Amino acid sequence: MAVKKMLPKNNKKILSPPLVETTRVVVVGTGFVGSTAAYTMMVQGVASEIILIDVNKNKCEGEAMDLEHGLSFVKQSRVWAGDYSDCKDADVVVITAGLGQKPGQTRLELAAINAKIIGGIIEQIRHYTDKAVILMVTNPLVTNPLDVMTYVALKKSGLPNYQVFGTGTTLDSSRFRYLLAQEFGVAPDSMAAYLIGEHGDSEVPVISHANLMGENITSFKEYDQKLVDDAYNHTKNAAQEVICKKGATYYAIALAISRIVRAILFDEDHVFPLSSLLTGQYGLNDVCLSLPSVVGRTGIKRVLEVKLNDEELQKLRQSAKIISETIKSIKL
Ligand code: NAD
């Protein structure tokens, strides 16, 4: 049967728009977290191009090859081991590169070393782009300073505040939701709860807004103060616990990265508790920490200042103080 060509009357060729817009994500650091984040984004079809960069070129190429070999099973995307020139057309750059703590090394020494590494990476990225949104994940110590690294990255980049931010307490909030959901007998995504402040020990659970279908969790018969305290403590210790058992944490953070990147690329205006530079929220300035943030194509479009009770506010201020002290101790 002949196929009839449907041409317009004036016989002009119709230029169809590209079926899919090219979206490019560059992942710097292809250790456990970076490579698992790349895998998750590839499986979930989040971006059409995923590029890996690492100082360890061999490992980086190996990770890219391993991912490419699975491309026939998932939505089509292109994956390769690249270099900083690939940041030129990047929509998002995810930074997961960094060094872990060595025996005898102090917290501050490590923070200073990683600040230098992050500074160098940002410089190279900025050589090629001022457009990409930069998502910080590097958190060289379990007991901190993602918020400090986010501050370093922002200041070194010279980019607007909304364009450089960290995953913050997104992962912690997911852990907290999971643990509370277990206690209340509901699915984790039905439990609305989050933490703000430092991605670390001083993070603040916002119980005054933790709810199930709009009803505060304290109104339910399942509520028990000890149960919530246990969930909070378990959340804070979770990373250390997983690291003790298997050496690193990467699945949950990779899912968090993939979800945030999707919100950026699809201009979703989704709200996550992300770490960004505060500009007067709750009277706090010149410090990066997590608050609920509206995320879309340009990065953080708005930081929400929800009403906190006195205890939450006091804890948030304490958390900000802890981060500020570390920021001050690093010579930028
Ligand atoms: P890893 O040691 O497996 O990987 C780090 C990678 O960074 C290595 O491949 C290394 O070669 C690379 N690297 C080091 N210096 C570099 C540089 N200058 N340029 C490019 N690459 C460089 O560590 P991991 O388990 O993948 O963790 C990565 C980071 O993510 C750590 O800081 C970890 O603490 C952090 N993390 C954060 C969260 C969070 O919630 N934000 C959760 C889990 C892990």
Short mmCIF file of C-alpha atoms and ligand atoms in Angstrom, two decimals:
data_model
loop_
_atom_site.label_atom_id
_atom_site.label_comp_id
_atom_site.label_asym_id
_atom_site.label_seq_id
_atom_site.Cartn_x
_atom_site.Cartn_y
_atom_site.Cartn_z
CA MET A 1 0.00 0.00 0.00
CA ALA A 2 1.35 3.39 -0.98
CA VAL A 3 1.94 5.77 1.84
CA LYS A 4 0.40 9.15 1.14
CA LYS A 5 2.61 12.02 2.10
CA MET A 6 0.63 14.69 3.90
CA LEU A 7 2.18 17.85 2.51
CA PRO A 8 0.79 21.30 3.23
CA LYS A 9 -0.98 22.98 0.31
CA ASN A 10 1.86 25.39 -0.44
CA ASN A 11 4.19 22.38 -0.52
CA LYS A 12 6.57 23.96 2.03
CA LYS A 13 8.52 21.61 4.21
CA ILE A 14 7.29 21.75 7.76
CA LEU A 15 10.19 22.09 10.15
CA SER A 16 9.17 20.03 13.11
CA PRO A 17 10.59 21.02 16.48
CA PRO A 18 13.07 18.56 17.99
CA LEU A 19 11.20 15.71 19.67
CA VAL A 20 13.24 16.02 22.82
CA GLU A 21 15.14 19.01 24.11
CA THR A 22 18.78 18.18 24.86
CA THR A 23 19.38 18.35 28.57
CA ARG A 24 22.89 17.96 29.89
CA VAL A 25 24.00 17.00 33.38
CA VAL A 26 27.68 16.88 34.29
CA VAL A 27 28.68 14.87 37.36
CA VAL A 28 32.05 15.82 38.88
CA GLY A 29 33.38 12.99 41.02
CA THR A 30 32.59 9.43 40.03
CA GLY A 31 33.02 7.63 43.31
CA PHE A 32 30.15 5.79 44.97
CA VAL A 33 27.81 8.78 45.01
CA GLY A 34 28.60 10.31 41.61
CA SER A 35 28.45 7.05 39.66
CA THR A 36 25.27 5.89 41.42
CA ALA A 37 23.67 9.30 40.78
CA ALA A 38 24.59 8.98 37.08
CA TYR A 39 23.11 5.46 37.02
CA THR A 40 19.91 6.62 38.71
CA MET A 41 19.48 9.56 36.33
CA MET A 42 20.08 7.27 33.37
CA VAL A 43 17.57 4.65 34.58
CA GLN A 44 14.97 7.32 35.37
CA GLY A 45 15.52 9.08 32.02
CA VAL A 46 16.12 12.42 33.71
CA ALA A 47 18.54 13.94 31.17
CA SER A 48 19.47 13.26 27.56
CA GLU A 49 23.23 13.69 28.20
CA ILE A 50 25.11 12.58 31.29
CA ILE A 51 28.82 13.36 31.44
CA LEU A 52 31.24 12.12 34.05
CA ILE A 53 34.40 13.88 35.23
CA ASP A 54 36.94 12.67 37.79
CA VAL A 55 40.64 13.17 38.50
CA ASN A 56 40.85 9.41 38.30
CA LYS A 57 40.34 9.23 34.53
CA ASN A 58 40.57 5.46 34.37
CA LYS A 59 37.79 4.94 36.90
CA CYS A 60 35.72 7.63 35.25
CA GLU A 61 36.01 5.92 31.86
CA GLY A 62 35.20 2.56 33.43
CA GLU A 63 32.04 3.96 35.05
CA ALA A 64 30.95 5.58 31.78
CA MET A 65 31.51 2.34 29.84
CA ASP A 66 29.59 0.30 32.40
CA LEU A 67 26.64 2.71 32.14
CA GLU A 68 26.76 2.81 28.33
CA HIS A 69 26.56 -0.97 28.20
CA GLY A 70 23.12 -0.80 29.79
CA LEU A 71 21.71 1.85 27.46
CA SER A 72 19.80 -0.67 25.36
CA PHE A 73 17.55 -1.37 28.36
CA VAL A 74 16.52 2.15 29.31
CA LYS A 75 15.23 5.41 27.80
CA GLN A 76 17.79 6.74 25.34
CA SER A 77 20.44 9.09 26.61
CA ARG A 78 24.12 9.65 25.90
CA VAL A 79 26.72 8.97 28.55
CA TRP A 80 30.45 9.67 28.34
CA ALA A 81 33.58 10.36 30.36
CA GLY A 82 34.42 13.94 29.58
CA ASP A 83 36.28 16.99 30.83
CA TYR A 84 35.42 20.48 32.01
CA SER A 85 34.89 21.76 28.46
CA ASP A 86 31.69 19.65 28.51
CA CYS A 87 30.30 22.07 31.09
CA LYS A 88 29.88 24.59 28.26
CA ASP A 89 26.41 23.32 27.40
CA ALA A 90 25.52 21.91 30.81
CA ASP A 91 22.17 22.65 32.42
CA VAL A 92 23.23 21.21 35.76
CA VAL A 93 26.62 20.35 37.26
CA VAL A 94 26.50 18.01 40.24
CA ILE A 95 29.61 18.07 42.46
CA THR A 96 30.30 14.90 44.42
CA ALA A 97 34.10 15.07 44.32
CA GLY A 98 36.11 15.24 47.47
CA LEU A 99 38.47 13.58 49.86
CA GLY A 100 37.46 11.66 52.96
CA GLN A 101 39.04 11.96 56.40
CA LYS A 102 42.49 10.43 56.94
CA PRO A 103 43.59 9.09 60.33
CA GLY A 104 44.84 11.94 62.54
CA GLN A 105 43.32 14.65 60.34
CA THR A 106 41.18 17.18 62.16
CA ARG A 107 37.74 18.27 61.01
CA LEU A 108 39.01 21.74 60.17
CA GLU A 109 42.05 20.48 58.25
CA LEU A 110 39.79 18.32 56.14
CA ALA A 111 37.31 21.14 55.60
CA ALA A 112 40.18 23.38 54.42
CA ILE A 113 41.53 20.71 52.02
CA ASN A 114 38.11 20.10 50.54
CA ALA A 115 37.42 23.83 50.28
CA LYS A 116 40.56 24.02 48.11
CA ILE A 117 39.40 21.09 45.96
CA ILE A 118 35.93 22.59 45.54
CA GLY A 119 37.44 26.00 44.74
CA GLY A 120 39.56 24.42 41.98
CA ILE A 121 36.61 22.53 40.53
CA ILE A 122 34.40 25.62 40.52
CA GLU A 123 37.12 27.62 38.77
CA GLN A 124 37.27 25.04 35.99
CA ILE A 125 33.49 24.87 35.62
CA ARG A 126 33.25 28.67 35.51
CA HIS A 127 35.82 28.77 32.75
CA TYR A 128 33.17 27.21 30.50
CA THR A 129 29.80 28.31 31.84
CA ASP A 130 27.92 30.91 33.78
CA LYS A 131 24.57 29.30 32.95
CA ALA A 132 24.63 25.89 34.63
CA VAL A 133 22.94 25.35 37.97
CA ILE A 134 25.50 23.91 40.40
CA LEU A 135 24.31 21.29 42.88
CA MET A 136 26.72 20.59 45.75
CA VAL A 137 26.74 17.15 47.32
CA THR A 138 30.29 16.90 48.67
CA ASN A 139 30.16 16.52 52.40
CA PRO A 140 33.66 15.48 53.43
CA LEU A 141 32.67 14.55 56.96
CA VAL A 142 29.66 12.62 58.12
CA THR A 143 29.34 15.22 60.87
CA ASN A 144 29.20 18.10 58.46
CA PRO A 145 30.14 20.49 56.31
CA LEU A 146 28.07 20.26 53.13
CA ASP A 147 26.69 23.67 54.04
CA VAL A 148 30.23 25.03 54.31
CA MET A 149 31.21 23.54 50.92
CA THR A 150 28.07 25.08 49.41
CA TYR A 151 29.14 28.46 50.79
CA VAL A 152 32.66 27.99 49.37
CA ALA A 153 31.29 26.96 45.96
CA LEU A 154 28.93 29.93 45.81
CA LYS A 155 31.57 32.48 46.80
CA LYS A 156 34.20 31.04 44.44
CA SER A 157 31.73 30.91 41.56
CA GLY A 158 30.66 34.54 41.65
CA LEU A 159 27.25 33.29 40.46
CA PRO A 160 23.90 34.44 41.84
CA ASN A 161 22.73 32.77 45.08
CA TYR A 162 19.88 30.92 43.39
CA GLN A 163 22.24 29.12 40.98
CA VAL A 164 24.53 27.36 43.50
CA PHE A 165 23.04 25.28 46.29
CA GLY A 166 23.44 21.99 48.14
CA THR A 167 21.28 18.90 48.58
CA GLY A 168 21.17 19.96 52.25
CA THR A 169 18.71 18.07 54.43
CA THR A 170 16.85 16.49 51.49
CA LEU A 171 18.34 13.09 52.25
CA ASP A 172 17.94 13.49 56.02
CA SER A 173 14.28 14.47 55.51
CA SER A 174 13.73 11.35 53.41
CA ARG A 175 15.23 9.22 56.18
CA PHE A 176 13.07 11.00 58.77
CA ARG A 177 9.91 10.55 56.70
CA TYR A 178 10.68 6.87 56.24
CA LEU A 179 11.22 6.30 59.97
CA LEU A 180 8.10 8.24 61.02
CA ALA A 181 6.04 6.51 58.34
CA GLN A 182 7.06 3.15 59.79
CA GLU A 183 5.74 4.22 63.20
CA PHE A 184 2.48 5.63 61.84
CA GLY A 185 1.88 2.67 59.51
CA VAL A 186 1.79 4.70 56.27
CA ALA A 187 3.91 4.87 53.12
CA PRO A 188 6.97 7.21 53.34
CA ASP A 189 5.64 9.48 50.60
CA SER A 190 2.41 10.00 52.57
CA MET A 191 4.35 11.31 55.57
CA ALA A 192 5.02 15.04 55.21
CA ALA A 193 7.97 15.89 57.44
CA TYR A 194 11.30 17.60 57.00
CA LEU A 195 14.38 18.93 58.72
CA ILE A 196 16.02 22.31 58.31
CA GLY A 197 19.39 23.84 59.24
CA GLU A 198 22.69 22.03 59.01
CA HIS A 199 23.07 18.78 57.07
CA GLY A 200 24.56 17.31 60.23
CA ASP A 201 24.18 17.03 63.96
CA SER A 202 22.46 20.35 64.59
CA GLU A 203 19.69 19.82 62.01
CA VAL A 204 16.21 20.73 63.23
CA PRO A 205 13.11 18.54 62.84
CA VAL A 206 10.14 20.76 62.07
CA ILE A 207 7.56 18.85 64.09
CA SER A 208 5.16 21.79 64.11
CA HIS A 209 4.60 21.11 60.38
CA ALA A 210 4.96 17.32 60.30
CA ASN A 211 1.61 16.02 59.12
CA LEU A 212 -0.49 13.29 57.60
CA MET A 213 -3.02 14.70 55.13
CA GLY A 214 -2.72 18.10 56.79
CA GLU A 215 -3.27 16.81 60.35
CA ASN A 216 -0.25 17.43 62.58
CA ILE A 217 1.33 14.15 63.69
CA THR A 218 0.97 15.15 67.35
CA SER A 219 -2.85 14.77 66.99
CA PHE A 220 -2.69 11.07 66.12
CA LYS A 221 -3.04 8.33 68.72
CA GLU A 222 0.20 6.78 67.38
CA TYR A 223 2.10 9.94 68.38
CA ASP A 224 4.59 9.62 71.18
CA GLN A 225 7.36 12.14 71.89
CA LYS A 226 9.92 9.37 72.42
CA LEU A 227 9.04 7.83 69.08
CA VAL A 228 9.71 11.12 67.28
CA ASP A 229 12.93 11.69 69.25
CA ASP A 230 14.08 8.19 68.30
CA ALA A 231 13.29 8.82 64.62
CA TYR A 232 15.25 12.10 64.78
CA ASN A 233 18.28 10.52 66.49
CA HIS A 234 18.18 7.59 64.11
CA THR A 235 18.09 10.04 61.18
CA LYS A 236 21.16 11.86 62.49
CA ASN A 237 23.10 8.64 62.99
CA ALA A 238 21.90 6.93 59.81
CA ALA A 239 24.85 7.87 57.60
CA GLN A 240 27.39 6.71 60.18
CA GLU A 241 25.47 3.48 60.71
CA VAL A 242 25.33 2.67 56.99
CA ILE A 243 29.00 3.60 56.54
CA CYS A 244 29.96 1.24 59.39
CA LYS A 245 28.03 -1.58 57.76
CA LYS A 246 28.90 -1.11 54.07
CA GLY A 247 31.56 1.59 53.81
CA ALA A 248 29.59 4.39 52.16
CA THR A 249 26.07 5.70 51.55
CA TYR A 250 25.01 6.22 47.97
CA TYR A 251 21.63 4.80 46.89
CA ALA A 252 19.42 7.21 48.81
CA ILE A 253 21.54 10.28 48.04
CA ALA A 254 21.66 9.26 44.36
CA LEU A 255 17.86 9.14 44.30
CA ALA A 256 17.73 12.54 45.99
CA ILE A 257 20.16 14.01 43.41
CA SER A 258 18.18 12.54 40.53
CA ARG A 259 14.92 13.94 41.95
CA ILE A 260 16.38 17.44 42.42
CA VAL A 261 17.96 17.43 38.94
CA ARG A 262 14.60 16.43 37.46
CA ALA A 263 12.90 19.32 39.25
CA ILE A 264 15.48 21.68 37.74
CA LEU A 265 15.34 20.34 34.18
CA PHE A 266 11.53 20.10 34.10
CA ASP A 267 11.08 23.49 35.80
CA GLU A 268 8.84 21.81 38.36
CA ASP A 269 8.80 24.38 41.17
CA HIS A 270 9.07 21.43 43.52
CA VAL A 271 9.90 22.23 47.16
CA PHE A 272 12.93 20.55 48.76
CA PRO A 273 14.83 21.43 51.94
CA LEU A 274 18.01 22.67 50.22
CA SER A 275 21.10 24.43 51.48
CA SER A 276 21.54 27.94 50.08
CA LEU A 277 22.83 31.32 51.16
CA LEU A 278 20.45 33.01 53.57
CA THR A 279 19.64 36.64 52.98
CA GLY A 280 17.74 37.65 56.09
CA GLN A 281 15.39 34.68 56.52
CA TYR A 282 14.67 34.33 60.25
CA GLY A 283 17.15 37.18 60.73
CA LEU A 284 20.04 35.04 59.42
CA ASN A 285 22.62 36.20 56.89
CA ASP A 286 25.84 35.08 55.21
CA VAL A 287 25.44 31.41 56.02
CA CYS A 288 24.31 28.44 53.94
CA LEU A 289 21.79 26.06 55.49
CA SER A 290 18.65 24.21 54.51
CA LEU A 291 15.21 25.76 54.30
CA PRO A 292 12.27 24.70 52.13
CA SER A 293 13.16 25.96 48.64
CA VAL A 294 11.19 26.17 45.40
CA VAL A 295 13.29 24.63 42.60
CA GLY A 296 12.98 25.08 38.85
CA ARG A 297 15.00 25.68 35.68
CA THR A 298 16.99 28.61 37.04
CA GLY A 299 17.72 26.97 40.39
CA ILE A 300 16.18 28.08 43.66
CA LYS A 301 13.35 30.43 42.76
CA ARG A 302 12.19 31.13 46.31
CA VAL A 303 13.09 30.19 49.87
CA LEU A 304 10.00 29.67 52.00
CA GLU A 305 9.96 31.15 55.48
CA VAL A 306 7.47 28.90 57.26
CA LYS A 307 6.24 29.79 60.73
CA LEU A 308 8.42 28.02 63.29
CA ASN A 309 7.71 27.65 66.99
CA ASP A 310 10.11 29.20 69.51
CA GLU A 311 12.04 25.98 70.12
CA GLU A 312 12.53 25.31 66.39
CA LEU A 313 13.62 28.89 65.81
CA GLN A 314 16.12 28.79 68.63
CA LYS A 315 17.55 25.48 67.31
CA LEU A 316 17.77 26.89 63.78
CA ARG A 317 19.76 29.88 65.06
CA GLN A 318 22.08 27.54 66.96
CA SER A 319 22.56 25.45 63.81
CA ALA A 320 23.39 28.59 61.79
CA LYS A 321 25.94 29.60 64.44
CA ILE A 322 27.72 26.24 64.17
CA ILE A 323 27.97 26.48 60.36
CA SER A 324 29.06 30.14 60.51
CA GLU A 325 31.90 29.26 62.85
CA THR A 326 33.26 26.64 60.43
CA ILE A 327 32.89 29.06 57.50
CA LYS A 328 34.88 31.69 59.41
CA SER A 329 37.62 29.18 60.25
CA ILE A 330 38.27 28.43 56.57
CA LYS A 331 40.31 31.04 54.78
CA LEU A 332 38.54 31.57 51.49
P1 NAD B 1 34.35 8.54 46.89
O1 NAD B 1 35.64 8.69 47.63
O2 NAD B 1 33.89 7.20 46.49
O3 NAD B 1 34.40 9.44 45.56
C1 NAD B 1 34.96 10.71 45.49
C2 NAD B 1 35.47 10.87 44.08
O4 NAD B 1 35.93 12.22 43.95
C3 NAD B 1 36.63 9.95 43.74
O5 NAD B 1 36.33 9.21 42.58
C4 NAD B 1 37.80 10.91 43.50
O6 NAD B 1 38.70 10.47 42.50
C5 NAD B 1 37.06 12.17 43.07
N1 NAD B 1 37.83 13.39 43.21
C6 NAD B 1 38.62 13.80 44.23
N2 NAD B 1 39.16 14.99 43.96
C7 NAD B 1 38.68 15.38 42.76
C8 NAD B 1 38.85 16.52 41.94
N3 NAD B 1 39.63 17.54 42.32
N4 NAD B 1 38.19 16.57 40.76
C9 NAD B 1 37.40 15.55 40.35
N5 NAD B 1 37.21 14.44 41.08
C10 NAD B 1 37.83 14.35 42.26
O7 NAD B 1 33.25 9.26 47.79
P2 NAD B 1 31.67 9.06 47.68
O8 NAD B 1 31.24 8.00 48.61
O9 NAD B 1 31.27 9.02 46.24
O10 NAD B 1 31.17 10.44 48.30
C11 NAD B 1 31.35 11.64 47.59
C12 NAD B 1 30.97 12.80 48.47
O11 NAD B 1 29.56 12.82 48.70
C13 NAD B 1 31.63 12.72 49.87
O12 NAD B 1 32.06 14.01 50.24
C14 NAD B 1 30.48 12.23 50.75
O13 NAD B 1 30.62 12.58 52.09
C15 NAD B 1 29.33 12.98 50.09
N6 NAD B 1 27.98 12.52 50.43
C16 NAD B 1 27.05 13.50 50.62
C17 NAD B 1 25.77 13.17 50.97
C18 NAD B 1 24.77 14.28 51.19
O14 NAD B 1 23.66 14.07 51.70
N7 NAD B 1 25.09 15.49 50.78
C19 NAD B 1 25.40 11.83 51.12
C20 NAD B 1 26.37 10.84 50.89
C21 NAD B 1 27.67 11.21 50.55
#
